CSV table of C-alpha atoms and ligand atoms in Angstrom, one decimal:
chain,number,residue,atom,x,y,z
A,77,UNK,CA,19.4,-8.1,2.5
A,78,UNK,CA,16.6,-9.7,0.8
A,79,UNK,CA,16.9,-13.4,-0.4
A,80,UNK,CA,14.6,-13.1,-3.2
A,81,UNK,CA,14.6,-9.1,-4.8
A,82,UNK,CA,10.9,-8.8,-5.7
A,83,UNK,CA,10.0,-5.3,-7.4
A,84,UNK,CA,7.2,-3.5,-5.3
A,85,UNK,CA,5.3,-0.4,-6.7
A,86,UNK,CA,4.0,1.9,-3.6
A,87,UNK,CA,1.1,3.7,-4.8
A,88,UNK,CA,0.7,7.0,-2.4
A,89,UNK,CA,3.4,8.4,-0.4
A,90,UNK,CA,1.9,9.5,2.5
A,91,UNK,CA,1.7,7.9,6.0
A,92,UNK,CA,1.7,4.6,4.9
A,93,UNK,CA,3.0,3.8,1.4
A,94,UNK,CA,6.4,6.2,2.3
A,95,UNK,CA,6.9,3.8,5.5
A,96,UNK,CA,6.6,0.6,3.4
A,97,UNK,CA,8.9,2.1,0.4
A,98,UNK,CA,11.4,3.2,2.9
A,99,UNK,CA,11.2,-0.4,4.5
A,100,UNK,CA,11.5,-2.0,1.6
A,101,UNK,CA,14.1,-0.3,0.3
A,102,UNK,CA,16.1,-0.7,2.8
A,103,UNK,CA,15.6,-4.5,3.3
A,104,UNK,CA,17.1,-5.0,-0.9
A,105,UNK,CA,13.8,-4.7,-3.0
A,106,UNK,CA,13.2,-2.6,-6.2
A,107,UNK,CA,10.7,0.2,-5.4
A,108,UNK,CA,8.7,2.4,-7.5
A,109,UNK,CA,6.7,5.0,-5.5
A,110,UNK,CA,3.9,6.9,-7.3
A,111,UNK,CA,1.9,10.2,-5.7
A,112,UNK,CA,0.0,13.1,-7.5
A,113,UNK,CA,2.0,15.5,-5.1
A,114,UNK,CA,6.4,15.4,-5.7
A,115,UNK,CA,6.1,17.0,-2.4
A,116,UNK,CA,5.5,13.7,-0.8
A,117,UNK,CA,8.3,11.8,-1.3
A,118,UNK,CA,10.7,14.5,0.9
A,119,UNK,CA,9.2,11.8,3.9
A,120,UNK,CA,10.7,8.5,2.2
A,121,UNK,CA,14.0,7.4,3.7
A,122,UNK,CA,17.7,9.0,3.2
A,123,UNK,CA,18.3,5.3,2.5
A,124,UNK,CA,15.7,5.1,-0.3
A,125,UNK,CA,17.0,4.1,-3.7
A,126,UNK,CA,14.4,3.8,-5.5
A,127,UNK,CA,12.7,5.2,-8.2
A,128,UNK,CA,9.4,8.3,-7.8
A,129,UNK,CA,7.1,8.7,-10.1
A,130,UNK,CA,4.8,12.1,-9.8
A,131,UNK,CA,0.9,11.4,-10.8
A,132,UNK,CA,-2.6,10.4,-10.6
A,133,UNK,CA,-2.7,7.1,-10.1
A,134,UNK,CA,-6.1,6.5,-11.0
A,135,UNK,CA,-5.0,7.8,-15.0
A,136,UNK,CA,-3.8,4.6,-16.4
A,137,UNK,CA,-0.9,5.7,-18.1
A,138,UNK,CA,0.7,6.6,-14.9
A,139,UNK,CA,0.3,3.1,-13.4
A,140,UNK,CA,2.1,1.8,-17.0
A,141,UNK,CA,4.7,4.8,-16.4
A,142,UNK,CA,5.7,3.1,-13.2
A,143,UNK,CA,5.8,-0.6,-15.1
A,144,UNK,CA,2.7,-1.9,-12.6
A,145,UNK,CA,2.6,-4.7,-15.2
A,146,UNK,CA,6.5,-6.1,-14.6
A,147,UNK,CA,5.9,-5.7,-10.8
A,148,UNK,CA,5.5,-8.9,-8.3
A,149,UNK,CA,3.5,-6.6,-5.9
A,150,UNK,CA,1.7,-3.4,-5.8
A,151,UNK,CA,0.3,-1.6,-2.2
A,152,UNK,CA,-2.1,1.1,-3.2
A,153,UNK,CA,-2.3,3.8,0.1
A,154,UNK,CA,-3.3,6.5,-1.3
A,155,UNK,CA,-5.7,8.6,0.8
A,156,UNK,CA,-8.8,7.1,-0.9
A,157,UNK,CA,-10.6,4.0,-0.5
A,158,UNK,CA,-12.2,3.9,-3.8
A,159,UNK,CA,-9.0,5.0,-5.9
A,160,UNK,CA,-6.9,2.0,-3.8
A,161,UNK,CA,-9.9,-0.5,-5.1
A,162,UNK,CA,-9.7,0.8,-8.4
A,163,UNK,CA,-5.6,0.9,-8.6
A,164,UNK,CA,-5.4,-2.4,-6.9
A,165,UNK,CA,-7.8,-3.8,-10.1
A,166,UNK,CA,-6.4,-2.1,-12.5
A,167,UNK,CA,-2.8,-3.3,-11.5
A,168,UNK,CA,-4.3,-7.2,-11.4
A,169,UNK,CA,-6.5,-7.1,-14.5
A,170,UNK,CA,-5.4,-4.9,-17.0
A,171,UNK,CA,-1.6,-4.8,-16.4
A,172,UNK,CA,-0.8,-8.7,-15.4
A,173,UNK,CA,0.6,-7.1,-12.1
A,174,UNK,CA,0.9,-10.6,-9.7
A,175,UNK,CA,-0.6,-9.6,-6.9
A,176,UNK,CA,-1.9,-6.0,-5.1
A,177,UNK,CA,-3.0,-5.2,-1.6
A,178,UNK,CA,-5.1,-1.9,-0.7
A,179,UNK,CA,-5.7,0.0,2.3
A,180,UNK,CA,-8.9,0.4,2.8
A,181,UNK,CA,-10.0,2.5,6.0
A,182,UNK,CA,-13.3,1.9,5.8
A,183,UNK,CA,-14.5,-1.5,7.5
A,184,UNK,CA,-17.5,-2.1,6.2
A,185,UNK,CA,-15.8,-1.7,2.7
A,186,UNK,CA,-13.4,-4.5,3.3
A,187,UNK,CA,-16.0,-7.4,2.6
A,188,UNK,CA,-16.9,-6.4,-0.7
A,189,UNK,CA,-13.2,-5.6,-1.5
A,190,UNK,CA,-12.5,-9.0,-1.0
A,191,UNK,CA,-15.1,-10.4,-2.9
A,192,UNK,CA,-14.2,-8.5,-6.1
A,193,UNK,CA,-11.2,-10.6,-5.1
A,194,UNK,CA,-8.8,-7.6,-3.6
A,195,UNK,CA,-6.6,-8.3,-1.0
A,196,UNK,CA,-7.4,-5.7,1.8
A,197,UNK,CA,-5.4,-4.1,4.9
A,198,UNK,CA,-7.8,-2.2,6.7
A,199,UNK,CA,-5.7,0.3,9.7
A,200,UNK,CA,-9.1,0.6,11.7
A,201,UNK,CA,-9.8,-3.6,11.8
A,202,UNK,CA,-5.9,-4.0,13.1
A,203,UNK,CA,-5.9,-1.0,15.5
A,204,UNK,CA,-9.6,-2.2,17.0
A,205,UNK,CA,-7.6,-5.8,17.6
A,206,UNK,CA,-4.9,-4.5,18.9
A,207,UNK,CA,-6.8,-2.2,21.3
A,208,UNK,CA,-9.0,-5.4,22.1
A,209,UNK,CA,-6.1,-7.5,23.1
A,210,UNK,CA,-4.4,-4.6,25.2
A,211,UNK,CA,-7.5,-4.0,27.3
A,212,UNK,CA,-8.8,-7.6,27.9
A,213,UNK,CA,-4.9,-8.2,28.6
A,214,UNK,CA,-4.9,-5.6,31.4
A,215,UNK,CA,-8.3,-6.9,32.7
A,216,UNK,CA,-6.7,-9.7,33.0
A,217,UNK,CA,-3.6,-8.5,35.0
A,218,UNK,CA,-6.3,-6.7,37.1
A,219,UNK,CA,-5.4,-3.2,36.1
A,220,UNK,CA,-4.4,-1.3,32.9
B,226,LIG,P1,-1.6,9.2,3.9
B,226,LIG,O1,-3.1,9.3,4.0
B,226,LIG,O2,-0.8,10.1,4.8
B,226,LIG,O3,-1.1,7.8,3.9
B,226,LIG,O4,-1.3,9.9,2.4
B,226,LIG,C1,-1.9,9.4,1.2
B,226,LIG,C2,-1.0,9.9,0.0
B,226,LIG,O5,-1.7,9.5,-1.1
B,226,LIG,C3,-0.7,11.4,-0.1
B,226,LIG,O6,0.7,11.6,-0.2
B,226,LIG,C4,-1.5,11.8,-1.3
B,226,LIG,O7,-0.8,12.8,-2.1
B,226,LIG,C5,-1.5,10.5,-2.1
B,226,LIG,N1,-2.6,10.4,-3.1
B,226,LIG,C6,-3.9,10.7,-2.9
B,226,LIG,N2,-4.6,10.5,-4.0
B,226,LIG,C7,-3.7,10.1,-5.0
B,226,LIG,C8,-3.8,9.7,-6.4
B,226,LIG,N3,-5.0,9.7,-7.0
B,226,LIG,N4,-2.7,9.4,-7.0
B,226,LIG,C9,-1.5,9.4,-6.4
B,226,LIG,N5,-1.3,9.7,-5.1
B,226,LIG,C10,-2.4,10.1,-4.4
């Protein structure tokens, strides 16, 4: 169980943000997951206590229907680059969230991301690393 309960909003339910709300869930935080489609949240956890919200993420009020303001964290992963960036600002400088981390998959986004000061994961940088390390590892070991 967590030390220190933060309350995390998951913005997209997919892939990502359902693996994250499940996790956290599980490990004692306070989750909020949002997503335009209710559909979405059949993949979270059976463990999952949390609380769903269904809607656009990029319409304000949702965001404030979710309390994005009272939140210590907020991971946009919804399928879009551009609505993560925008979710991620929204969350930071309109609602006084504390801190928010998009996905981004597009590398050559990340940069400017982080210079409208958004912290960035990017699945494409990570998986291009990892790849990197497993091949030059097996080059090492003289086979794959
Ligand atoms: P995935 O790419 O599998 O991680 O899934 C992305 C998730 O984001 C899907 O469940 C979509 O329904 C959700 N999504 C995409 N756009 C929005 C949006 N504007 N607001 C809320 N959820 C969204």
């Amino acid at each position: 169980m967590a030390k220190h309960r933060l309350t995390v909003v998951v913005v997209g339910c997919g892939r990502l943000g359902s693996l994250v709300a499940s996790r956290l869930s599980e490990a004692g935080h306070s989750v909020v997951v949002v997503d335009a489609n209710p559909d979405a949240f059949g993949a979270l956890g059976r463990t999952f206590s949390g609380f769903t919200i269904t809607g656009d993420a990029a319409e304000l009020a949702v965001l404030e229907r979710a309390e994005v303001g009272r939140a210590d964290l907020l991971v946009a992963a919804t399928s879009l680059d551009t609505v993560n960036l925008m979710v991620t600002q929204a969350a930071i400088h309109v609602l006084g969230c504390r801190s928010a981390i998009a996905r981004v998959f597009d590398p050559r986004r990340e940069a400017t991301y982080r210079q409208l000061g958004v912290e960035t994961i990017c699945p494409t940088t990570l998986a291009a690393a990892e790849l990197f390390e497993r091949v030059t590892a097996a080059g090492r070991e003289g086979g794959a």
